[in-house]
Coordinates of C-alpha atoms and ligand atoms in Angstrom, one line a residue:
M1 CA 112.7 89.4 156.4
S2 CA 110.5 86.6 157.5
T3 CA 108.8 83.7 155.9
L4 CA 106.0 81.6 156.8
E5 CA 106.2 78.1 155.0
I6 CA 103.2 75.8 154.9
E7 CA 104.2 72.7 152.9
N8 CA 101.8 69.7 151.9
L9 CA 99.5 70.6 155.3
H10 CA 97.0 67.9 156.3
A11 CA 94.9 68.4 159.2
S12 CA 91.7 66.7 160.7
V13 CA 88.9 67.8 163.0
A14 CA 87.1 64.9 164.9
G15 CA 88.5 62.3 162.6
T16 CA 87.5 64.3 159.4
E17 CA 90.3 65.6 157.3
I18 CA 89.7 69.1 156.3
L19 CA 92.9 70.3 155.1
R20 CA 94.1 68.1 152.4
G21 CA 97.6 69.2 151.2
V22 CA 98.0 73.1 151.6
D23 CA 100.9 74.8 150.1
L24 CA 101.6 78.5 150.7
T25 CA 104.5 80.6 151.3
V26 CA 104.2 84.4 152.9
S27 CA 107.1 86.7 153.1
S28 CA 107.5 90.2 154.8
G29 CA 105.7 92.8 153.0
E30 CA 103.8 90.4 150.7
V31 CA 99.8 90.1 151.0
H32 CA 98.4 86.8 150.1
A33 CA 94.6 86.5 149.7
V34 CA 93.2 82.9 150.4
M35 CA 89.5 82.8 149.1
G36 CA 87.1 80.3 149.0
P37 CA 83.6 79.1 149.5
N38 CA 82.0 78.4 153.0
G39 CA 83.3 75.2 154.5
A40 CA 86.6 75.0 152.2
G41 CA 88.8 75.0 155.5
K42 CA 89.7 78.5 155.7
S43 CA 89.3 79.0 159.2
T44 CA 90.6 75.7 160.0
L45 CA 94.0 76.9 158.0
S46 CA 94.1 79.6 160.6
A47 CA 93.3 77.7 163.6
V48 CA 95.8 75.0 162.7
I49 CA 98.7 77.5 161.8
M50 CA 98.1 79.3 165.2
G51 CA 97.5 76.0 167.4
R52 CA 94.1 76.1 168.3
P53 CA 93.4 73.0 170.3
G54 CA 91.2 70.2 168.6
Y55 CA 93.0 70.0 165.3
E56 CA 95.4 67.1 164.5
V57 CA 98.1 67.7 161.7
T58 CA 98.5 64.3 159.9
D59 CA 101.0 65.2 157.5
G60 CA 103.2 68.5 156.5
S61 CA 104.9 71.1 158.2
V62 CA 104.6 74.9 158.9
T63 CA 107.7 77.0 159.7
L64 CA 108.3 80.4 160.5
D65 CA 111.9 81.2 159.5
G66 CA 112.9 77.7 159.7
V67 CA 111.4 77.2 163.0
D68 CA 108.8 74.3 163.5
V69 CA 105.7 76.4 164.4
L70 CA 103.8 73.2 165.0
A71 CA 105.9 71.9 167.8
L72 CA 105.1 75.2 169.9
P73 CA 102.4 76.0 172.0
A74 CA 100.0 79.0 170.6
W75 CA 101.4 81.6 172.7
Q76 CA 104.8 80.9 171.8
R77 CA 103.6 81.2 167.9
A78 CA 102.6 84.4 169.0
T79 CA 105.9 85.8 170.5
A80 CA 107.6 84.2 167.7
G81 CA 105.8 86.6 165.5
L82 CA 102.4 85.0 164.4
H83 CA 99.1 87.1 164.8
L84 CA 95.5 85.7 164.2
V85 CA 92.8 88.3 163.9
M86 CA 89.6 85.7 164.3
Q87 CA 86.8 85.7 162.4
Y88 CA 84.6 86.2 165.6
P89 CA 86.6 88.2 168.2
T90 CA 86.2 86.8 171.5
E91 CA 84.6 88.8 174.4
V92 CA 86.8 88.5 177.6
P93 CA 85.1 90.1 180.5
G94 CA 87.3 91.5 183.3
V95 CA 90.6 91.5 180.8
M96 CA 91.3 95.4 179.7
L97 CA 92.6 95.9 176.2
D98 CA 95.4 97.9 177.4
D99 CA 96.7 95.7 179.9
V100 CA 96.4 92.7 177.5
L101 CA 98.5 94.9 175.1
A102 CA 101.2 95.8 177.7
E103 CA 101.6 92.3 179.1
A104 CA 102.1 91.1 175.3
L105 CA 104.7 93.5 174.5
T106 CA 106.3 92.5 177.9
S107 CA 106.3 89.1 176.9
R108 CA 107.9 90.0 173.6
G109 CA 110.8 92.0 175.4
R110 CA 109.4 95.1 173.9
G111 CA 108.9 98.5 176.3
T112 CA 105.6 99.6 177.1
G113 CA 106.7 103.5 178.3
D114 CA 104.9 105.0 175.3
L115 CA 102.0 102.7 175.3
A116 CA 99.3 105.2 176.0
E117 CA 100.1 107.4 173.3
V118 CA 100.8 104.5 170.7
L119 CA 97.2 103.3 171.7
D120 CA 95.7 106.7 171.4
A121 CA 97.6 107.4 167.9
E122 CA 96.4 104.0 166.7
A123 CA 92.7 104.3 168.0
D124 CA 92.5 107.7 166.0
R125 CA 94.2 106.4 162.7
I126 CA 91.2 103.8 162.4
N127 CA 88.6 105.7 164.0
F128 CA 88.4 103.3 167.3
E129 CA 86.8 105.4 170.1
R130 CA 89.5 106.0 172.8
R131 CA 87.1 105.3 175.5
F132 CA 87.1 101.7 174.5
L133 CA 91.0 101.6 175.3
H134 CA 90.7 100.6 178.9
R135 CA 87.8 98.6 178.7
P136 CA 87.0 94.6 178.9
L137 CA 88.4 93.0 175.7
N138 CA 85.3 93.3 173.0
V139 CA 82.6 93.3 175.8
D140 CA 79.5 95.0 174.4
L141 CA 81.3 96.3 171.2
S142 CA 79.6 96.3 167.9
G143 CA 80.8 93.9 165.3
G144 CA 82.5 96.8 163.5
E145 CA 84.2 98.1 166.7
K146 CA 85.5 94.4 167.4
K147 CA 87.3 94.4 164.3
R148 CA 88.5 97.8 164.7
N149 CA 89.8 96.6 168.3
E150 CA 91.4 93.5 166.6
T151 CA 93.3 95.9 164.0
L152 CA 94.3 97.9 166.6
Q153 CA 96.0 95.1 168.4
L154 CA 97.5 93.8 165.2
A155 CA 99.1 97.4 164.5
V156 CA 100.5 97.6 168.1
L157 CA 102.1 94.3 168.4
H158 CA 103.4 94.6 165.2
P159 CA 104.0 90.8 164.3
K160 CA 106.0 89.0 161.3
I161 CA 103.2 87.6 159.9
A162 CA 99.5 88.5 160.1
I163 CA 96.5 86.0 159.7
L164 CA 93.4 87.6 159.0
D165 CA 90.2 85.2 159.3
E166 CA 87.7 87.2 157.4
L167 CA 88.5 90.5 158.7
D168 CA 85.9 91.7 156.5
S169 CA 82.7 89.8 158.2
G170 CA 80.3 92.0 160.4
L171 CA 82.3 95.2 159.2
D172 CA 80.3 98.3 157.6
I173 CA 81.9 99.7 154.7
D174 CA 83.5 102.5 156.9
A175 CA 85.1 100.1 159.3
L176 CA 85.9 98.1 156.4
R177 CA 88.0 100.7 154.7
D178 CA 89.7 101.7 157.8
C179 CA 90.8 98.2 158.9
S180 CA 91.8 97.0 155.6
R181 CA 93.8 100.3 154.7
R182 CA 95.4 100.2 158.3
V183 CA 96.7 96.4 157.1
E184 CA 97.9 97.5 154.0
D185 CA 99.9 100.2 155.6
L186 CA 101.4 97.5 157.9
S187 CA 102.5 95.4 155.2
N188 CA 104.0 98.4 152.9
E189 CA 105.5 100.6 155.9
G190 CA 106.0 97.9 158.4
D191 CA 107.0 94.9 156.0
V192 CA 104.3 92.7 157.6
G193 CA 103.6 89.6 155.7
V194 CA 99.9 89.0 155.5
L195 CA 97.6 85.9 154.9
A196 CA 94.4 87.4 154.2
I197 CA 91.6 84.6 154.3
T198 CA 88.2 85.8 152.9
H199 CA 84.9 84.9 151.2
Y200 CA 84.6 88.1 149.6
S201 CA 86.9 90.2 147.1
R202 CA 85.4 93.6 148.9
L203 CA 88.0 93.3 151.5
L204 CA 90.8 93.3 148.5
K205 CA 90.0 96.9 147.6
E206 CA 92.0 99.0 150.0
L207 CA 94.1 95.6 150.9
E208 CA 96.0 94.8 147.6
P209 CA 97.0 91.3 147.6
D210 CA 100.2 90.4 145.5
H211 CA 99.0 86.9 145.2
V212 CA 95.2 85.3 145.4
H213 CA 94.9 81.6 146.1
I214 CA 91.5 79.6 145.8
L215 CA 90.9 77.3 148.5
V216 CA 88.5 74.7 147.8
K217 CA 87.9 71.6 149.9
G218 CA 90.8 71.8 151.7
R219 CA 93.4 72.3 148.8
I220 CA 94.5 75.4 146.8
V221 CA 92.9 74.5 143.4
T222 CA 94.4 77.7 141.7
S223 CA 97.0 80.6 142.5
G224 CA 97.3 83.7 140.6
G225 CA 97.5 87.5 140.7
P226 CA 94.9 90.3 142.1
E227 CA 93.1 89.6 138.7
L228 CA 91.8 86.2 140.1
A229 CA 89.6 88.1 142.7
Q230 CA 88.4 90.2 140.0
V231 CA 87.3 86.9 138.2
L232 CA 85.7 86.0 141.5
E233 CA 83.9 89.3 141.9
S234 CA 82.3 88.6 138.6
D235 CA 81.9 84.7 138.3
G236 CA 81.9 83.7 141.6
Y237 CA 83.3 80.4 142.7
A238 CA 81.2 78.3 140.0
A239 CA 84.4 77.8 137.9
F240 CA 86.3 76.4 140.7
V241 CA 83.8 74.6 142.7
P242 CA 81.6 71.7 141.6
A243 CA 78.1 72.7 141.4
E244 CA 76.8 70.4 144.3
D245 CA 79.5 72.0 146.7
L246 CA 78.3 75.3 145.9
A247 CA 74.5 74.7 147.0
A248 CA 74.8 75.7 150.5
D249 CA 76.2 79.1 150.9
E250 CA 75.7 79.1 154.8
P251 CA 78.5 78.9 157.4
A252 CA 79.0 75.3 158.0
T253 CA 77.9 74.4 161.7
G254 CA 80.1 73.0 164.1
G255 CA 82.5 75.2 162.6
L256 CA 84.5 77.9 164.3
D257 CA 81.7 80.2 165.2
D258 CA 82.3 80.1 169.1
L259 CA 85.6 80.0 170.1
F260 CA 84.3 78.2 173.4
A261 CA 81.9 75.7 171.9
S262 CA 83.9 73.0 172.9
Ligands
ADP1 P1 85.5 77.9 156.2 O1 86.1 78.9 157.0 O2 86.2 77.9 155.1 O3 84.3 78.2 156.0 P2 85.9 75.7 158.4 O4 87.5 75.8 158.1 O5 85.0 76.9 159.5 O6 85.3 76.6 156.7 O7 85.5 74.3 158.2 C1 85.7 73.6 157.2 C2 85.0 72.3 157.6 O8 85.4 71.6 158.7 C3 83.6 72.6 157.4 O9 82.8 71.2 157.1 C4 83.0 72.3 159.1 O10 82.0 71.8 159.5 C5 84.3 71.3 159.5 N1 85.0 71.9 161.0 C6 85.5 73.0 161.2 N2 85.9 73.0 162.5 C7 85.1 72.1 163.3 C8 85.0 71.5 164.6 N3 85.6 72.1 165.3 N4 84.4 70.3 164.8 C9 83.7 69.6 163.5 N5 84.1 70.1 162.4 C10 84.4 71.5 162.2
MG2 MG1 85.6 80.4 158.4

């Protein structure tokens, strides 16, 4: 049993406060959906938990099983059991998917003897073509293939807590079903705790949230059960967000679109 505990988290980017007091607790086997309009701070939340450079935590804490996550470099957060599926998976020329996973497993003290069989089985399970397994990470893959690739990594590494930043963005309906179903299985059978960040409720068809939180302007303004996602599906964010803040429904510029932008 593991618990990710976020308390009163405040974080700034380039001097602007983006997260303004986030409280959230995710335990093994639970699925928490964090939903919010564009620019609410969803990607910032995932970046701060995982330790992406450029974010200043100004107050609050993040712990995994009591360990201060914010004091660790990103790679130690990963080996401690946190895993982030990025909204825009990065292409890494020259670095092979199977080599990355072998190194990651080794750094976690886990064996790699059966890795080839595990990779084949996981690839088949989510309809990811086996020929991509020994290819440079994400290079020349379509949006759907990239997210299947990320989902495969998540399944093989089997973290304590999985953070999904808009797993559904760039996915067609088949890939969305395959990926979200795999995450749901990881949560049910594998006891992985899931923090699923998303703008749309379509992700939450196969991946069934136990709790839904609505993030607006860097704060969770409402929490509830799965029915909250249904309210958003029919009514949108209007009931939760002042009208002037809903005007621009485009991704904010200067956000996390390009991992290497800075
Ligand atoms: P969401 O994922 O909910 O759409 P983000 O966390 O990407 O929102 O962004 C929240 C706000 O923080 C936006 O106004 C965005 O422009 C700003 N922001 C995020 N990252 C950066 C950055 N690296 N530099 C400047 N502003 C940023
Ligand atoms: Mg985002």
